[in-house]
Short mmCIF file of C-alpha atoms and ligand atoms in Angstrom, two decimals:
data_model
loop_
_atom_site.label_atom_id
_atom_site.label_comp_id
_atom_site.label_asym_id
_atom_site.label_seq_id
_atom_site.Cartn_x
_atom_site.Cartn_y
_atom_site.Cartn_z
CA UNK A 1 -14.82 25.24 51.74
CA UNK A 2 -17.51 22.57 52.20
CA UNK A 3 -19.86 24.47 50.33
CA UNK A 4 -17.33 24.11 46.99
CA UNK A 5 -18.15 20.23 47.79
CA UNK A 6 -21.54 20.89 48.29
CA UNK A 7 -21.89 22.60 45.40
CA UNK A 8 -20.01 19.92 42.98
CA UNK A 9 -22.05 17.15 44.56
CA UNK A 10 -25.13 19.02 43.16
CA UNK A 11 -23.38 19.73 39.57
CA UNK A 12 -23.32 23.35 40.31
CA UNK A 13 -20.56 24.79 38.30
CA UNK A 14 -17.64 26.89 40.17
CA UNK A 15 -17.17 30.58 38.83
CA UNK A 16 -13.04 31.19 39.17
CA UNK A 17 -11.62 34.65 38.10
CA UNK A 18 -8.21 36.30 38.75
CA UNK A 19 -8.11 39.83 40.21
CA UNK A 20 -4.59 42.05 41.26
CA UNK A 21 -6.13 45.43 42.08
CA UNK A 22 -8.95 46.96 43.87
CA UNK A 23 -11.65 48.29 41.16
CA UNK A 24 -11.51 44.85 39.78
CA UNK A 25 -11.74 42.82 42.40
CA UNK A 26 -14.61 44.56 43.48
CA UNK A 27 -16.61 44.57 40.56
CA UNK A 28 -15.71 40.58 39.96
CA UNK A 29 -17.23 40.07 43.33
CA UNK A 30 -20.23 42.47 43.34
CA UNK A 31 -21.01 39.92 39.61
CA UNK A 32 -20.68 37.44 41.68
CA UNK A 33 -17.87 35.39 40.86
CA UNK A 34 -17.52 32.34 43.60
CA UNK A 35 -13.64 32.57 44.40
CA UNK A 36 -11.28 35.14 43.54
CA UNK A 37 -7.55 34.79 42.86
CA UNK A 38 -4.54 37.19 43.03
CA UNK A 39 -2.63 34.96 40.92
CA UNK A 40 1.23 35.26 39.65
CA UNK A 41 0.05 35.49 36.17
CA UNK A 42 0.13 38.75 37.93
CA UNK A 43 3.75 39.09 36.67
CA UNK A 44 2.59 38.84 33.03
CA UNK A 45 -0.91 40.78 32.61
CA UNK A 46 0.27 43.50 35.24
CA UNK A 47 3.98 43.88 35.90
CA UNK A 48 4.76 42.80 31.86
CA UNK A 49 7.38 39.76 32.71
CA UNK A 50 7.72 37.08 30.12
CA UNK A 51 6.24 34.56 32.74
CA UNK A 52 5.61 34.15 36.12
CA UNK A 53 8.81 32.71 37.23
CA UNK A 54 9.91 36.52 38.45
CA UNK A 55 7.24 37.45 40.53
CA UNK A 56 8.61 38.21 44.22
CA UNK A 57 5.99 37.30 47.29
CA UNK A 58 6.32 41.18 48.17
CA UNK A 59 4.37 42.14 44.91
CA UNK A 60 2.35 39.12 45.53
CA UNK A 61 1.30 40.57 49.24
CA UNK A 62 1.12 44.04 47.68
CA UNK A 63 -1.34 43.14 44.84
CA UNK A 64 -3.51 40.66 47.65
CA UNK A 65 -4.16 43.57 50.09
CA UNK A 66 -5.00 45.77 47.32
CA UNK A 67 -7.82 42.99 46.22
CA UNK A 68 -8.59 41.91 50.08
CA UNK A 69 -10.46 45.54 50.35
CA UNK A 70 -12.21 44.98 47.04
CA UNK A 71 -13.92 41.63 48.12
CA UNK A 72 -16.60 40.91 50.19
CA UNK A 73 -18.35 37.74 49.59
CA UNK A 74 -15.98 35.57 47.12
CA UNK A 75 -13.12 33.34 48.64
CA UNK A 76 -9.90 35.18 48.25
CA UNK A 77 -7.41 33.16 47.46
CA UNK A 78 -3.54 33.59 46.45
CA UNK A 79 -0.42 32.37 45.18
CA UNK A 80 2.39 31.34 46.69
CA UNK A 81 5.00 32.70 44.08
CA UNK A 82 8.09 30.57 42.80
CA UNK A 83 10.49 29.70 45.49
CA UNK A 84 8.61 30.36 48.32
CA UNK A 85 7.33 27.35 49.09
CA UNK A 86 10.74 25.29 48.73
CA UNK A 87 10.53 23.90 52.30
CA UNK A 88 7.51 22.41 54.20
CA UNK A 89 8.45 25.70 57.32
CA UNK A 90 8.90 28.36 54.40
CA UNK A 91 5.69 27.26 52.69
CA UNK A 92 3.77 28.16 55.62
CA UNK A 93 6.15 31.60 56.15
CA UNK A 94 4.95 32.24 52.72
CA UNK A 95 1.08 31.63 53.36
CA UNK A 96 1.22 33.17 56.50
CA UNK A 97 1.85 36.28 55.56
CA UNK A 98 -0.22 35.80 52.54
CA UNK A 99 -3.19 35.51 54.97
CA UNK A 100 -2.12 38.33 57.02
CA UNK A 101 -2.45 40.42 53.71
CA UNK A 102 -6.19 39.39 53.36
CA UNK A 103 -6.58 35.93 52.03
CA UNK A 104 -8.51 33.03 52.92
CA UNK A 105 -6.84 30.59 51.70
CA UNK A 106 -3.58 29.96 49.17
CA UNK A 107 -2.73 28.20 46.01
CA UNK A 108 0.59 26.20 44.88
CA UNK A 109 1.93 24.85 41.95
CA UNK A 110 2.20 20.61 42.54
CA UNK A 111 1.03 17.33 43.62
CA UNK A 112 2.47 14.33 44.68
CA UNK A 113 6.07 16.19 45.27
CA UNK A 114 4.53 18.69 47.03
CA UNK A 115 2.79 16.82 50.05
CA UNK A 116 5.16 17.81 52.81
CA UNK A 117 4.32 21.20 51.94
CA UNK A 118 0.37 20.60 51.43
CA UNK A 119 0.55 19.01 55.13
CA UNK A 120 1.91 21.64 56.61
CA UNK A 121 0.27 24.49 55.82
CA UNK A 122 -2.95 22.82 56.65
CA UNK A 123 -1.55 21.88 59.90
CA UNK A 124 -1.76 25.90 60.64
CA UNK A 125 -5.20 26.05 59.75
CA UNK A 126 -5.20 27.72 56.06
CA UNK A 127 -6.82 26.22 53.27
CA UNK A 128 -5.28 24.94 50.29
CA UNK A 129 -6.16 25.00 46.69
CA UNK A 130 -4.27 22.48 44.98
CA UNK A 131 -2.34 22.96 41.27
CA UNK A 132 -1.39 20.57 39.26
CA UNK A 133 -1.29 19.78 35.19
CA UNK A 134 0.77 22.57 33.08
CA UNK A 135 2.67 23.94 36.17
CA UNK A 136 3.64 27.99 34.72
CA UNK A 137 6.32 28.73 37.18
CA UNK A 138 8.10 25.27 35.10
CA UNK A 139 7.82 26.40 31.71
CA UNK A 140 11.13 27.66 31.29
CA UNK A 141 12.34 23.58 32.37
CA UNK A 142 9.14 22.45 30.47
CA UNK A 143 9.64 24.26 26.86
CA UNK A 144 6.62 26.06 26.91
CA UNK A 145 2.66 25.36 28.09
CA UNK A 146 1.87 22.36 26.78
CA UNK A 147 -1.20 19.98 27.15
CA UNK A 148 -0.86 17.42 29.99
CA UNK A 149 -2.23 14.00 30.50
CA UNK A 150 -2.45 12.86 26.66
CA UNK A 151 -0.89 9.81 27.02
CA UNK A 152 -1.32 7.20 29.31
CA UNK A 153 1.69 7.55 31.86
CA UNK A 154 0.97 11.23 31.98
CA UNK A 155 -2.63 10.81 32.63
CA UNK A 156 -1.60 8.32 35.25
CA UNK A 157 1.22 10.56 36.58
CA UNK A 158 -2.15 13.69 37.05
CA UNK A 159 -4.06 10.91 38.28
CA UNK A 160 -2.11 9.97 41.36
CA UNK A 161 -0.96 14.11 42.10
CA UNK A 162 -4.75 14.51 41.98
CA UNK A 163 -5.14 11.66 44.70
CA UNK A 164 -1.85 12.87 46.31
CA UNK A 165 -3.88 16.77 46.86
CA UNK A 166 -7.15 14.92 47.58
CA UNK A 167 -5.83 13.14 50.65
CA UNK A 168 -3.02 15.76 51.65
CA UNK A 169 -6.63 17.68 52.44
CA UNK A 170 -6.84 20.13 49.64
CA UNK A 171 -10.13 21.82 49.15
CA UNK A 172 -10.25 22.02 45.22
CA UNK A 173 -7.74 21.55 42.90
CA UNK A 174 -7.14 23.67 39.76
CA UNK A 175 -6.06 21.52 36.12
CA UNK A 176 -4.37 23.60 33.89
CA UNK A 177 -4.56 22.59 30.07
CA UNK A 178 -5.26 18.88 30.95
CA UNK A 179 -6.35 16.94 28.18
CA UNK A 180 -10.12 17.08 28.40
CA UNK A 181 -10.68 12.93 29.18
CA UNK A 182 -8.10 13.27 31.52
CA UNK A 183 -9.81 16.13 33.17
CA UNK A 184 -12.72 14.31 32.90
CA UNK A 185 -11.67 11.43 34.69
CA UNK A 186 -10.09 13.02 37.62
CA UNK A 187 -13.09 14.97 37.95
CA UNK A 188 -14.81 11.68 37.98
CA UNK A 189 -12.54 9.92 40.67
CA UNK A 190 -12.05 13.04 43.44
CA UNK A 191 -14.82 14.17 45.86
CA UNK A 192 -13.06 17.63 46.17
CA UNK A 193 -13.72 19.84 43.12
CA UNK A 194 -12.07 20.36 40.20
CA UNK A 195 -11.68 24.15 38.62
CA UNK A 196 -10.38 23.85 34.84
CA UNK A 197 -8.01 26.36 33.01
CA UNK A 198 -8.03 25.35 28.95
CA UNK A 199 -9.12 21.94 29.96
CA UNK A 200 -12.32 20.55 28.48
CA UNK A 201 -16.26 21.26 29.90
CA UNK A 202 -16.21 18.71 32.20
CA UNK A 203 -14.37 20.10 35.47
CA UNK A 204 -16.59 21.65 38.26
CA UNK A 205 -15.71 25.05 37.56
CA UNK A 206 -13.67 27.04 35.43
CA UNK A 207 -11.27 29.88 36.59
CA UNK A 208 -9.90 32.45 33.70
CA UNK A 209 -7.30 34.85 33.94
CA UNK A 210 -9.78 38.17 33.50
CA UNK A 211 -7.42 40.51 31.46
CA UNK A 212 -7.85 37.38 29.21
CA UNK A 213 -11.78 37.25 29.35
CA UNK A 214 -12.04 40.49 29.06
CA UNK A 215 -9.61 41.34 26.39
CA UNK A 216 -7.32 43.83 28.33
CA UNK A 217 -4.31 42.06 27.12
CA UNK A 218 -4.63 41.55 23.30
CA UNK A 219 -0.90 40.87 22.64
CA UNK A 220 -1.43 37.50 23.76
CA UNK A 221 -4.62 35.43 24.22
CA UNK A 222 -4.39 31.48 25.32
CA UNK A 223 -6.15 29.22 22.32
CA UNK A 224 -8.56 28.19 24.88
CA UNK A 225 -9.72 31.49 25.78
CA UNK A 226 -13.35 32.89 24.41
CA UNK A 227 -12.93 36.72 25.11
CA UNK A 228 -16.40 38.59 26.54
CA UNK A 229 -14.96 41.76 25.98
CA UNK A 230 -12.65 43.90 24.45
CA UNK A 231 -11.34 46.69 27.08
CA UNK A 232 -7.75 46.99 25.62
CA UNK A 233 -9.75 48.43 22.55
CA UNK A 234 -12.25 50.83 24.40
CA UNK A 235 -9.43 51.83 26.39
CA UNK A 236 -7.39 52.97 22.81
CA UNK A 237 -10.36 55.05 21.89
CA UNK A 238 -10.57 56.59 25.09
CA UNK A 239 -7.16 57.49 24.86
CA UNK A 240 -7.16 58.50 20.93
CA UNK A 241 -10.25 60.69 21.98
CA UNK A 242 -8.85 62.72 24.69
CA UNK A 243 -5.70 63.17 22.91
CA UNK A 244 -7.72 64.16 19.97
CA UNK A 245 -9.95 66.66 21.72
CA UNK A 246 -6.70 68.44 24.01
CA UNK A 247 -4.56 68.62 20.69
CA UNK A 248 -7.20 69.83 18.58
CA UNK A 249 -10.00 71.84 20.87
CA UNK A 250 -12.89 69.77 19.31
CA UNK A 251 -14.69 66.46 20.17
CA UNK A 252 -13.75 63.59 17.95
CA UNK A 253 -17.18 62.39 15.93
O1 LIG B 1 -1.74 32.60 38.22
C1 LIG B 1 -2.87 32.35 37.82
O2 LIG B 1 -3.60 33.23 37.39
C2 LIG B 1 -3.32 30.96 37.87
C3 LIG B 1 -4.45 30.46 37.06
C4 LIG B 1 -4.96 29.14 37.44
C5 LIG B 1 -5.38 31.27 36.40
O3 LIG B 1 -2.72 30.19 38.55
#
């Protein structure tokens, strides 16, 4: 964890990417990719829910094990999934068991509500990456992802979850589409790093959900997403192709 500090200290970015299954996880890590997370955007690029707010901690501990034997040098972390983290005792149930499935350290959704809970599962020893901005397992409550921290208040309100994660003794802390001065200036103001999700350049690393870098779910791509790749389309012609040859006895040209 100290070398994430390290590493912001000398304005080396953090690499960030999101794995659920074995194949990718490994080849994200043998590119590699400084942390990995099995995040519960799982529920939406894998197990096709409309958001995240339905993923259950046993798919979450089935997809982490799966990625644990994948990854050999990147931090593994996970996510503790909606309502599993209610209570300061079933937070650390939660990452527990999350850590007995392979990772090194977890990730929740909140800041200055979610203290009790930050203090306690550091108490046991596991680390904590820290969530705060556009919170996806609220967007139902919320109306949708929107941008955080525009205005004053709300950049205030980020401000003081950021300092509220800081001291609670999270060891980075992830801003998801935070208005890029806001971003900015917590960056700015915390000694732990900051990993940015659609907000601005100026975080100290970036984390992506891959199927969204690498274009393996085209039915939906965030605005702030520059795709690398575009597997959902190789994977079509792969597909046209073999139906093509078995239907037809000939190699497609
Ligand atoms: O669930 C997730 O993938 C996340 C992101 C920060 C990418 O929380």
């Amino acid at each position: 964890m100290e070398d994430f500090r390290a590493k912001k200290q000398r304005g080396e970015k953090i690499t960030a990417l999101t794995a659920y299954d074995y194949p990718t996880a490994r080849l994200l890590d043998e590119s590699g990719v400084d942390m990995i997370l099995v995040g519960d955007s799982l529920g939406m690029v894998v197990l096709g829910y409309e958001d995240t707010t339905r993923v259950t901690l046993e798919e979450m501990l089935h997809h982490t094990r799966a990625v644990a034997r994948g990854v050999k040098h990147a931090l593994l972390i996970a996510d503790l999934p909606i309502h599993t983290y209610d209570t300061p005792e079933q937070a650390v149930e939660t990452s527990r068991r999350l850590v007995e499935s392979g990772a090194e350290a977890v990730k929740f959704e909140g800041g200055a509500t979610h203290t009790a809970q930050l203090a306690a599962i550091i108490t046991e020893g596991i680390p904590v990456m820290a969530h705060i901005g556009m919170l996806p397992q609220s967007v139902r409550e919320e109306g949708g992802y929107k941008v955080k921290g525009r205005t004053p208040p709300g950049a205030e309100r980020l401000m003081r979850d950021a300092d509220a994660v800081q001291a609670g003794g999270a060891f980075a802390v992830v801003l998801e589409i935070v208005a890029a001065e806001t971003a900015r200036q917590i960056t700015a103001q915390l000694s732990i790093p900051t990993i940015g999700i659609g907000s601005g350049e100026h975080c100290d690393g970036q984390i992506l959900v891959t199927h969204d870098l690498i274009g393996l779910f085209p039915w939906f791509t965030p605005k702030f997403v520059s795709p690398e790749a575009r597997v959902a389309d190789e994977i079509r012609k792969a597909a046209r192709a073999f139906i093509y040859r078995t239907r037809s006895g000939k190699k497609a040209s």
